[in-house]
Coordinates of C-alpha atoms in Angstrom, one line a residue:
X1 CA 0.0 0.0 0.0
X2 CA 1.6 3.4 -1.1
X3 CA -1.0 6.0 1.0
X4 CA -0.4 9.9 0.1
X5 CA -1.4 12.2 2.6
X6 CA -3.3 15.3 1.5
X7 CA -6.5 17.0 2.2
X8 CA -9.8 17.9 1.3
X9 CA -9.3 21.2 0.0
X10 CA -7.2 19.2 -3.0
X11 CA -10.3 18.1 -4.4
X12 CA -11.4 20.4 -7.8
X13 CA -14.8 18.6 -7.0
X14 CA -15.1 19.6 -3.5
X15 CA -13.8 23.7 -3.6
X16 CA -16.7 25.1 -3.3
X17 CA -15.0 28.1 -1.0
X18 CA -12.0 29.1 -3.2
X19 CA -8.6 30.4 -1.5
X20 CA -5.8 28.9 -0.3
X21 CA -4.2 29.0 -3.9
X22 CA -0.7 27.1 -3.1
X23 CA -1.8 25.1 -0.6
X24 CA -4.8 23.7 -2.6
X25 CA -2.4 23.3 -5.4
X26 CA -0.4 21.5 -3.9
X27 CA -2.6 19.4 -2.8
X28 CA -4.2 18.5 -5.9
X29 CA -0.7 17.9 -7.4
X30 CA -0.1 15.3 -4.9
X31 CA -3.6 13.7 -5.6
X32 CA -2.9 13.8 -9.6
X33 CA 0.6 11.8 -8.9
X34 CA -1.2 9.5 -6.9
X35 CA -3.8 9.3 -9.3
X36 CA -2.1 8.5 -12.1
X37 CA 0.6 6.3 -10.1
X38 CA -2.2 4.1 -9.4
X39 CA -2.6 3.5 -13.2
X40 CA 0.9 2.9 -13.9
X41 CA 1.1 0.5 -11.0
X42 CA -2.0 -1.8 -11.6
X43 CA -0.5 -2.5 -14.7
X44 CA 2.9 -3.2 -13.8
X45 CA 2.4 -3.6 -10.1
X46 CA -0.7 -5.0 -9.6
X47 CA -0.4 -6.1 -6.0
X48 CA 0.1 -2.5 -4.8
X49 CA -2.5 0.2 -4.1
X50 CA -2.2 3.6 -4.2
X51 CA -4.7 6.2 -2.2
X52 CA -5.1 9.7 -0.7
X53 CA -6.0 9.9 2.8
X54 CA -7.2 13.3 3.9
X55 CA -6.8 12.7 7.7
X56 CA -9.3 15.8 8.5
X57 CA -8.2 18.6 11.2
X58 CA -5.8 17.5 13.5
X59 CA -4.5 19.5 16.5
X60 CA -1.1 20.6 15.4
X61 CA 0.7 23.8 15.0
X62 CA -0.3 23.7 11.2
X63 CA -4.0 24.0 11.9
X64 CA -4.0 25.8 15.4
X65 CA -4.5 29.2 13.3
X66 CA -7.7 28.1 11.6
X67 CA -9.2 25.8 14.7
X68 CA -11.5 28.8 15.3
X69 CA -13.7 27.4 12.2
X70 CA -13.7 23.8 13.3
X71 CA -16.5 21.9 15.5
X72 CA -15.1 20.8 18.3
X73 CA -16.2 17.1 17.4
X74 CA -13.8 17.4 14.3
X75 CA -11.3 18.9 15.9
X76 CA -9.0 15.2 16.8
X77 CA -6.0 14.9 18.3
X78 CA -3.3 13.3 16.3
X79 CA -3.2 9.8 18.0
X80 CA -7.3 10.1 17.1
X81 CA -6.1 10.9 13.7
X82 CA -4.0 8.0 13.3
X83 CA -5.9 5.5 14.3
X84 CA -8.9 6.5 11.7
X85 CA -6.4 6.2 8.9
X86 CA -5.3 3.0 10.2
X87 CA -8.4 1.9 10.1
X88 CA -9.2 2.9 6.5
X89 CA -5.6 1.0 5.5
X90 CA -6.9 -2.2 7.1
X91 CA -10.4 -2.3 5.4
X92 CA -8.9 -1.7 1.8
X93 CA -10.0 -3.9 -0.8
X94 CA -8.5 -4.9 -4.2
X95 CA -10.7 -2.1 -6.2
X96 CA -9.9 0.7 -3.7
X97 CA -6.2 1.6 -6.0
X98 CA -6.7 5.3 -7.2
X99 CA -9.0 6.6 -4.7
X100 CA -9.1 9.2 -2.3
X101 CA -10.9 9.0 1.2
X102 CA -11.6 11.0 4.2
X103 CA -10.6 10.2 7.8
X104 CA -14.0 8.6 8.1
X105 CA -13.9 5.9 5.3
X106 CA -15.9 8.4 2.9
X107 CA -14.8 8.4 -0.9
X108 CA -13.9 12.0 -1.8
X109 CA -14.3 13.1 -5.3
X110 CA -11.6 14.1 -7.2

């Protein structure tokens, strides 16, 4: 398993609030890559799997500035946030390559 993490606001799909031009780029980038990684690999690799994980707010440093937005019940702490993407490794199945998903199990649209 090859797991990229990113984050929601790397979805074109999802942007439905605009802003955060580099980060969101960046994002996005790293979802394309893994996108198109997963392609590469089911033909060559087919054993492996490739997914996003967007691991949703976490209490760090990197989101302390913007926690003022976040319900409290979606704020997790980190050992919270590794245990739901954990969780989402372990129930993987063989047509889950090339897919993006949210700390919760949820498919997120490109």
């Amino acid at each position: 398993v090859i797991a990229n993490l990113s984050a929601r606001v790397g979805s074109i799909s999802d942007n439905g609030l605009g802003g955060w031009y580099s980060y969101r780029a960046s994002k996005a980038a790293l979802n394309q890559l893994t996108k198109t990684m997963s392609i590469e690999l089911a033909r060559k690799a087919p054993q492996v799997t490739c997914i996003v994980l967007h691991p949703g707010t976490c209490d760090t440093g990197l989101s302390r500035p913007f926690q003022a937005n976040v319900p409290p019940e979606k704020l997790f702490t980190r050992e919270r946030g590794v245990r739901q993407l954990l969780a989402i490794l372990d129930g993987l199945g063989e047509g889950d390559t090339g897919k993006f998903f949210a700390w919760d199990g949820q498919e997120i649209p490109w």
